[in-house]
GROMACS .gro file of C-alpha atoms in nm:
model
  347
    1MET     CA    1  -5.758  -8.296  10.622
    2THR     CA    2  -5.990  -7.941  10.672
    3SER     CA    3  -6.265  -7.966  10.748
    4ALA     CA    4  -6.369  -7.674  10.505
    5LEU     CA    5  -6.313  -7.891  10.261
    6ARG     CA    6  -6.709  -8.004  10.115
    7VAL     CA    7  -6.806  -8.264   9.844
    8PRO     CA    8  -7.134  -8.168   9.694
    9ALA     CA    9  -7.334  -8.449   9.668
   10VAL     CA   10  -7.344  -8.409   9.259
   11LEU     CA   11  -7.014  -8.568   9.291
   12SER     CA   12  -7.096  -8.900   9.473
   13ALA     CA   13  -7.086  -9.125   9.167
   14ARG     CA   14  -7.460  -9.298   9.211
   15VAL     CA   15  -7.410  -9.604   8.983
   16PRO     CA   16  -7.091  -9.776   8.855
   17VAL     CA   17  -6.977  -9.635   8.591
   18GLU     CA   18  -6.973  -9.910   8.280
   19GLN     CA   19  -7.356  -9.836   8.347
   20ARG     CA   20  -7.342  -9.517   8.174
   21GLY     CA   21  -7.270  -9.540   7.913
   22PRO     CA   22  -7.291  -9.764   7.603
   23GLY     CA   23  -6.834  -9.915   7.595
   24LEU     CA   24  -6.787  -9.850   7.895
   25GLU     CA   25  -6.592 -10.126   8.136
   26ARG     CA   26  -6.468 -10.095   8.485
   27ASP     CA   27  -6.150  -9.937   8.413
   28ALA     CA   28  -6.339  -9.611   8.271
   29VAL     CA   29  -6.293  -9.459   8.600
   30ARG     CA   30  -6.084  -9.118   8.563
   31MET     CA   31  -5.754  -9.147   8.794
   32LEU     CA   32  -5.563  -8.834   8.973
   33VAL     CA   33  -5.190  -8.937   9.034
   34SER     CA   34  -5.059  -8.753   9.289
   35ARG     CA   35  -4.626  -8.732   9.270
   36GLY     CA   36  -4.559  -8.560   9.635
   37ALA     CA   37  -4.743  -8.197   9.502
   38GLU     CA   38  -4.793  -8.208   9.202
   39VAL     CA   39  -5.162  -8.286   9.013
   40ALA     CA   40  -5.250  -8.533   8.730
   41HIS     CA   41  -5.546  -8.611   8.565
   42HIS     CA   42  -5.517  -8.949   8.405
   43THR     CA   43  -5.792  -9.217   8.286
   44PHE     CA   44  -5.753  -9.568   8.495
   45THR     CA   45  -5.620  -9.721   8.111
   46GLU     CA   46  -5.348  -9.525   8.121
   47LEU     CA   47  -5.205  -9.722   8.455
   48PRO     CA   48  -4.952  -9.913   8.305
   49LEU     CA   49  -4.807  -9.659   8.169
   50LEU     CA   50  -4.773  -9.538   8.448
   51LEU     CA   51  -4.547  -9.815   8.695
   52ARG     CA   52  -4.299  -9.945   8.526
   53ALA     CA   53  -4.129 -10.355   8.534
   54GLY     CA   54  -4.033 -10.478   8.891
   55ASP     CA   55  -4.372 -10.250   9.111
   56LEU     CA   56  -4.486 -10.429   9.305
   57LEU     CA   57  -4.938 -10.454   9.352
   58VAL     CA   58  -5.048 -10.551   9.703
   59VAL     CA   59  -5.426 -10.654   9.594
   60ASN     CA   60  -5.705 -10.779   9.827
   61THR     CA   61  -5.861 -11.088   9.763
   62SER     CA   62  -6.172 -11.057  10.053
   63ALA     CA   63  -6.516 -11.118   9.850
   64THR     CA   64  -6.727 -10.899   9.923
   65LEU     CA   65  -7.087 -11.033  10.132
   66ALA     CA   66  -7.453 -10.982  10.063
   67ALA     CA   67  -7.411 -10.853  10.411
   68ALA     CA   68  -7.762 -10.654  10.481
   69VAL     CA   69  -8.077 -10.872  10.592
   70ASP     CA   70  -8.402 -10.712  10.684
   71GLY     CA   71  -8.574 -10.843  11.001
   72TRP     CA   72  -8.809 -10.694  11.316
   73SER     CA   73  -8.752 -10.622  11.611
   74GLY     CA   74  -9.040 -10.560  11.779
   75HIS     CA   75  -9.322 -10.341  11.563
   76ALA     CA   76  -9.028 -10.186  11.424
   77ARG     CA   77  -8.883 -10.276  11.085
   78VAL     CA   78  -8.470 -10.294  11.104
   79VAL     CA   79  -8.152 -10.379  10.848
   80VAL     CA   80  -7.905 -10.593  11.025
   81HIS     CA   81  -7.564 -10.531  10.842
   82PHE     CA   82  -7.326 -10.792  10.954
   83SER     CA   83  -6.986 -10.666  10.986
   84THR     CA   84  -6.726 -10.964  11.107
   85ARG     CA   85  -6.715 -11.328  11.230
   86GLY     CA   86  -6.564 -11.327  11.599
   87ASP     CA   87  -6.372 -11.588  11.757
   88ASP     CA   88  -6.636 -11.706  11.960
   89GLY     CA   89  -6.918 -11.684  11.689
   90ARG     CA   90  -7.074 -11.396  11.748
   91TRP     CA   91  -7.100 -11.121  11.455
   92ALA     CA   92  -7.040 -10.710  11.484
   93VAL     CA   93  -7.376 -10.649  11.353
   94GLU     CA   94  -7.523 -10.233  11.324
   95LEU     CA   95  -7.885 -10.174  11.266
   96ARG     CA   96  -8.009  -9.991  11.104
   97GLU     CA   97  -8.359  -9.828  10.996
   98PRO     CA   98  -8.563  -9.781  10.665
   99ASP     CA   99  -8.551  -9.485  10.454
  100GLY     CA  100  -8.853  -9.570  10.248
  101ARG     CA  101  -8.618  -9.510   9.964
  102GLY     CA  102  -8.460  -9.814   9.938
  103THR     CA  103  -8.172  -9.742  10.161
  104THR     CA  104  -8.090  -9.689  10.524
  105ARG     CA  105  -7.987  -9.455  10.739
  106ALA     CA  106  -7.850  -9.471  11.138
  107ARG     CA  107  -8.034  -9.570  11.438
  108ALA     CA  108  -7.926  -9.543  11.828
  109GLY     CA  109  -7.743  -9.882  11.876
  110GLY     CA  110  -7.878 -10.142  12.135
  111PRO     CA  111  -7.996 -10.168  12.349
  112ALA     CA  112  -7.787 -10.483  12.538
  113GLY     CA  113  -8.071 -10.769  12.500
  114THR     CA  114  -8.235 -10.628  12.172
  115GLU     CA  115  -8.419 -10.918  11.953
  116VAL     CA  116  -8.371 -10.915  11.610
  117CYS     CA  117  -8.620 -11.179  11.383
  118LEU     CA  118  -8.498 -11.265  11.064
  119PRO     CA  119  -8.546 -11.453  10.774
  120GLY     CA  120  -8.542 -11.821  10.771
  121GLY     CA  121  -8.605 -11.851  11.160
  122VAL     CA  122  -8.258 -11.675  11.244
  123ARG     CA  123  -8.247 -11.501  11.604
  124LEU     CA  124  -8.063 -11.195  11.662
  125VAL     CA  125  -7.983 -11.074  12.036
  126LEU     CA  126  -7.721 -10.759  12.073
  127GLU     CA  127  -7.488 -10.824  12.340
  128GLU     CA  128  -7.266 -10.576  12.386
  129PRO     CA  129  -7.082 -10.240  12.201
  130LEU     CA  130  -6.766 -10.378  11.979
  131SER     CA  131  -6.623 -10.082  12.133
  132GLY     CA  132  -6.598  -9.799  12.423
  133ARG     CA  133  -6.519  -9.563  12.154
  134SER     CA  134  -6.906  -9.605  11.955
  135GLU     CA  135  -7.244  -9.795  12.008
  136ARG     CA  136  -7.263  -9.795  11.650
  137LEU     CA  137  -7.166 -10.141  11.608
  138TRP     CA  138  -7.234 -10.433  11.902
  139TRP     CA  139  -7.148 -10.769  11.968
  140ALA     CA  140  -7.486 -11.075  11.876
  141ARG     CA  141  -7.521 -11.360  11.928
  142VAL     CA  142  -7.683 -11.530  11.640
  143SER     CA  143  -7.895 -11.850  11.678
  144GLY     CA  144  -8.063 -12.042  11.398
  145PRO     CA  145  -7.909 -12.141  11.026
  146GLU     CA  146  -7.568 -12.052  10.959
  147VAL     CA  147  -7.508 -11.678  10.890
  148PRO     CA  148  -7.312 -11.731  10.611
  149GLY     CA  149  -7.629 -11.892  10.441
  150LEU     CA  150  -7.864 -11.672  10.592
  151LEU     CA  151  -7.635 -11.408  10.363
  152ARG     CA  152  -7.602 -11.570  10.045
  153GLU     CA  153  -8.010 -11.679  10.083
  154HIS     CA  154  -8.136 -11.343  10.174
  155GLY     CA  155  -7.909 -11.107  10.192
  156ARG     CA  156  -7.817 -10.799  10.004
  157PRO     CA  157  -7.543 -10.589   9.900
  158ILE     CA  158  -7.472 -10.253  10.144
  159ARG     CA  159  -7.550  -9.920   9.974
  160TYR     CA  160  -7.594  -9.658  10.100
  161ALA     CA  161  -7.842  -9.315  10.040
  162TYR     CA  162  -7.592  -9.159   9.779
  163THR     CA  163  -7.650  -9.482   9.515
  164GLU     CA  164  -7.929  -9.484   9.290
  165ARG     CA  165  -8.049  -9.879   9.334
  166ASP     CA  166  -7.949 -10.182   9.440
  167GLN     CA  167  -7.724 -10.374   9.273
  168PRO     CA  168  -7.593 -10.761   9.147
  169LEU     CA  169  -7.344 -10.866   9.454
  170SER     CA  170  -7.131 -10.911   9.136
  171VAL     CA  171  -7.118 -10.525   9.068
  172TYR     CA  172  -6.952 -10.516   9.388
  173GLN     CA  173  -6.679 -10.796   9.328
  174THR     CA  174  -6.383 -10.711   9.195
  175VAL     CA  175  -6.129 -10.915   8.950
  176PHE     CA  176  -5.875 -11.039   9.303
  177ALA     CA  177  -6.203 -11.194   9.478
  178LEU     CA  178  -6.129 -11.533   9.628
  179PRO     CA  179  -6.397 -11.709   9.796
  180SER     CA  180  -6.339 -11.770  10.142
  181ALA     CA  181  -6.411 -12.146  10.267
  182ASP     CA  182  -6.540 -12.072  10.565
  183GLY     CA  183  -6.784 -11.773  10.436
  184ALA     CA  184  -6.580 -11.576  10.600
  185GLY     CA  185  -6.584 -11.184  10.360
  186SER     CA  186  -6.601 -10.767  10.326
  187ALA     CA  187  -6.887 -10.655  10.452
  188GLU     CA  188  -6.835 -10.372  10.194
  189MET     CA  189  -6.570 -10.372   9.911
  190PRO     CA  190  -6.244 -10.322   9.898
  191SER     CA  191  -6.314 -10.074   9.674
  192ALA     CA  192  -6.009  -9.937   9.538
  193ALA     CA  193  -5.937 -10.260   9.287
  194ARG     CA  194  -6.280 -10.193   9.152
  195PRO     CA  195  -6.190 -10.067   8.804
  196PHE     CA  196  -5.890 -10.320   8.756
  197THR     CA  197  -6.030 -10.600   8.463
  198ALA     CA  198  -5.902 -10.915   8.324
  199ARG     CA  199  -5.726 -10.694   8.034
  200LEU     CA  200  -5.528 -10.415   8.259
  201VAL     CA  201  -5.389 -10.720   8.517
  202ALA     CA  202  -5.268 -10.885   8.202
  203GLU     CA  203  -5.107 -10.573   8.059
  204LEU     CA  204  -5.009 -10.513   8.336
  205VAL     CA  205  -4.824 -10.821   8.450
  206SER     CA  206  -4.699 -10.816   8.072
  207ARG     CA  207  -4.534 -10.500   8.164
  208GLY     CA  208  -4.348 -10.662   8.452
  209VAL     CA  209  -4.568 -10.532   8.707
  210GLN     CA  210  -4.593 -10.788   8.997
  211PHE     CA  211  -4.939 -10.881   9.252
  212ALA     CA  212  -4.878 -10.984   9.609
  213PRO     CA  213  -5.254 -11.096   9.738
  214VAL     CA  214  -5.287 -11.046  10.090
  215THR     CA  215  -5.631 -11.096  10.250
  216LEU     CA  216  -5.820 -10.862  10.459
  217HIS     CA  217  -6.160 -10.865  10.556
  218THR     CA  218  -6.331 -10.478  10.611
  219GLY     CA  219  -6.585 -10.444  10.883
  220VAL     CA  220  -6.898 -10.191  10.822
  221ALA     CA  221  -6.778  -9.849  10.783
  222SER     CA  222  -7.096  -9.641  10.758
  223ALA     CA  223  -7.136  -9.320  10.518
  224GLU     CA  224  -7.235  -9.094  10.851
  225ALA     CA  225  -6.964  -9.206  11.072
  226HIS     CA  226  -6.564  -9.108  11.053
  227GLU     CA  227  -6.418  -9.369  11.319
  228PRO     CA  228  -6.130  -9.497  11.276
  229PRO     CA  229  -6.137  -9.818  11.214
  230CYS     CA  230  -6.210 -10.158  11.420
  231ALA     CA  231  -5.995 -10.467  11.438
  232GLU     CA  232  -5.997 -10.715  11.089
  233ARG     CA  233  -5.909 -11.031  11.014
  234PHE     CA  234  -5.626 -11.058  10.813
  235VAL     CA  235  -5.417 -11.303  10.613
  236VAL     CA  236  -4.981 -11.220  10.444
  237PRO     CA  237  -4.926 -11.532  10.281
  238GLY     CA  238  -4.568 -11.604  10.309
  239ALA     CA  239  -4.527 -11.568   9.910
  240SER     CA  240  -4.673 -11.223   9.920
  241ALA     CA  241  -4.415 -11.169  10.204
  242ARG     CA  242  -4.117 -11.246  10.016
  243LEU     CA  243  -4.257 -11.091   9.705
  244ILE     CA  244  -4.242 -10.754   9.880
  245ASN     CA  245  -3.985 -10.777  10.010
  246ALA     CA  246  -3.759 -10.822   9.705
  247ALA     CA  247  -3.944 -10.562   9.497
  248LYS     CA  248  -3.816 -10.353   9.800
  249ALA     CA  249  -3.498 -10.480   9.758
  250GLY     CA  250  -3.469 -10.453   9.394
  251GLY     CA  251  -3.558 -10.140   9.397
  252GLY     CA  252  -3.972 -10.135   9.334
  253ARG     CA  253  -4.213  -9.962   9.474
  254VAL     CA  254  -4.482 -10.120   9.671
  255VAL     CA  255  -4.794  -9.974   9.559
  256ALA     CA  256  -5.068 -10.084   9.824
  257VAL     CA  257  -5.478 -10.107   9.611
  258GLY     CA  258  -5.669  -9.946   9.895
  259THR     CA  259  -5.629  -9.876  10.260
  260THR     CA  260  -5.723 -10.197  10.350
  261ALA     CA  261  -5.418 -10.387  10.136
  262VAL     CA  262  -5.232 -10.100  10.347
  263ARG     CA  263  -5.373 -10.234  10.699
  264ALA     CA  264  -5.322 -10.581  10.630
  265VAL     CA  265  -4.899 -10.545  10.487
  266GLU     CA  266  -4.817 -10.280  10.744
  267SER     CA  267  -4.962 -10.520  11.044
  268ALA     CA  268  -4.718 -10.801  10.944
  269VAL     CA  269  -4.362 -10.560  10.930
  270GLY     CA  270  -4.123 -10.679  11.130
  271SER     CA  271  -3.818 -10.437  11.355
  272ASP     CA  272  -3.671 -10.488  11.087
  273GLY     CA  273  -3.866 -10.441  10.836
  274ALA     CA  274  -3.913 -10.685  10.672
  275VAL     CA  275  -4.245 -10.799  10.561
  276ARG     CA  276  -4.320 -11.165  10.679
  277ALA     CA  277  -4.608 -11.403  10.725
  278ARG     CA  278  -4.924 -11.270  10.921
  279ALA     CA  279  -5.276 -11.401  11.021
  280GLY     CA  280  -5.496 -11.340  11.282
  281TRP     CA  281  -5.670 -10.951  11.378
  282THR     CA  282  -5.450 -10.673  11.381
  283ASP     CA  283  -5.599 -10.351  11.526
  284LEU     CA  284  -5.370 -10.128  11.368
  285VAL     CA  285  -5.496  -9.812  11.295
  286VAL     CA  286  -5.192  -9.565  11.010
  287THR     CA  287  -5.210  -9.224  11.097
  288PRO     CA  288  -4.953  -8.983  11.033
  289GLU     CA  289  -4.733  -8.999  11.321
  290ARG     CA  290  -4.701  -9.408  11.299
  291GLY     CA  291  -4.558  -9.390  10.942
  292VAL     CA  292  -4.612  -9.649  10.697
  293ARG     CA  293  -4.292  -9.880  10.675
  294VAL     CA  294  -4.329 -10.080  10.368
  295VAL     CA  295  -4.577  -9.930  10.135
  296ASP     CA  296  -4.459  -9.672   9.894
  297GLY     CA  297  -4.767  -9.554   9.695
  298LEU     CA  298  -5.143  -9.582   9.730
  299LEU     CA  299  -5.421  -9.635   9.451
  300THR     CA  300  -5.774  -9.574   9.617
  301GLY     CA  301  -6.127  -9.410   9.607
  302LEU     CA  302  -6.185  -9.061   9.718
  303HIS     CA  303  -6.286  -9.029  10.078
  304GLU     CA  304  -6.506  -8.748  10.211
  305PRO     CA  305  -6.229  -8.510  10.398
  306GLU     CA  306  -6.357  -8.618  10.778
  307ALA     CA  307  -6.299  -8.971  10.702
  308SER     CA  308  -6.000  -9.136  10.930
  309HIS     CA  309  -5.915  -9.342  10.560
  310LEU     CA  310  -5.785  -8.955  10.466
  311LEU     CA  311  -5.514  -9.043  10.788
  312MET     CA  312  -5.393  -9.319  10.623
  313LEU     CA  313  -5.312  -9.136  10.364
  314GLU     CA  314  -5.151  -8.848  10.507
  315ALA     CA  315  -4.927  -9.088  10.622
  316VAL     CA  316  -4.822  -9.220  10.267
  317ALA     CA  317  -4.789  -8.887  10.068
  318GLY     CA  318  -4.895  -8.577  10.384
  319ARG     CA  319  -5.082  -8.338  10.473
  320VAL     CA  320  -5.028  -8.075  10.210
  321ALA     CA  321  -4.960  -8.334   9.892
  322VAL     CA  322  -5.397  -8.520   9.972
  323GLU     CA  323  -5.489  -8.117  10.052
  324ARG     CA  324  -5.374  -8.036   9.698
  325ALA     CA  325  -5.491  -8.343   9.537
  326TYR     CA  326  -5.845  -8.348   9.674
  327ARG     CA  327  -5.907  -7.940   9.578
  328ALA     CA  328  -5.798  -8.083   9.209
  329ALA     CA  329  -6.011  -8.372   9.220
  330LEU     CA  330  -6.345  -8.097   9.357
  331GLN     CA  331  -6.188  -7.853   9.094
  332HIS     CA  332  -6.256  -8.092   8.832
  333ARG     CA  333  -6.520  -8.267   8.940
  334TYR     CA  334  -6.384  -8.628   8.998
  335GLN     CA  335  -6.671  -8.878   9.093
  336TRP     CA  336  -6.709  -8.930   9.541
  337HIS     CA  337  -6.723  -9.296   9.652
  338GLU     CA  338  -6.722  -9.699   9.566
  339PHE     CA  339  -6.798  -9.653   9.230
  340GLY     CA  340  -6.642  -9.326   9.134
  341ASP     CA  341  -6.258  -9.275   9.032
  342VAL     CA  342  -5.933  -9.308   9.196
  343HIS     CA  343  -5.674  -9.138   9.376
  344LEU     CA  344  -5.295  -9.295   9.292
  345VAL     CA  345  -5.020  -9.198   9.504
  346LEU     CA  346  -4.695  -9.201   9.353
  347PRO     CA  347  -4.349  -9.119   9.568
   0.00000   0.00000   0.00000
């Protein structure tokens, strides 16, 4: 995506659509629709008219965590964003500074050995950067009560300065979110699915559109960073793999709801093109060079032009189509970010 494309701050969605006026529900957002180089403008409630019987939506069932917790590092106030739980019990975390407006700003990562005191007697110690590419995220050892309980009692949803105010955790849960038995979840909402309502899901089902649930627990993205995603935990159940393969065989279109759903399902496809049950960690980064092997279409939010998510979008739709769509979104003043409008890419 060309860096010449700039998104003015006024186009950041500051509150959820259902709080913008009486009688509005989550599905009241607008939806930009791309088919090749053609762009059309719709509302999300028209999605059932744009899909057809036999199409399949891949949806992420990961629940959003209250992943931001206030703490102290020495005499300095910090906010810890809990990103991902490692298999060894450590957590990948990002330390940020309060900005005085109820949100946070980036701070220098580390150094190793940095201690953070958290509520409830929890102590966190930074051990090593998560990646050699960046020191934004660190593996940290947490002593004291279990982190899921800490987040339930003292956490709040991660939010950034373009939003207006704190919101309850329910605002950040999608209709597909299911609690995990081990307390795992997403540090930031899998927001492409946010506009779905139970009524709209029922209408899609009644028209013969199927749903294949997968799970990918997304880590902290950060508003300022445009890094490729780190490794994330995912599950593609056998039943969903069979649904996806059957849809492909029957001529249906497989449309991923969100970049997280793309990453999960594309991590479960074999060299023969068939999707199989898979669970574990994925470090797959979908780029135009890698391409997509399963997904035919994508429903996603509007991302900053420099964001790595757009490489995935270009893999599905092509660079020219993505640039044309984003220019149309700017011209028609679509709303950006997790509370904003959505973009449907169809073949």
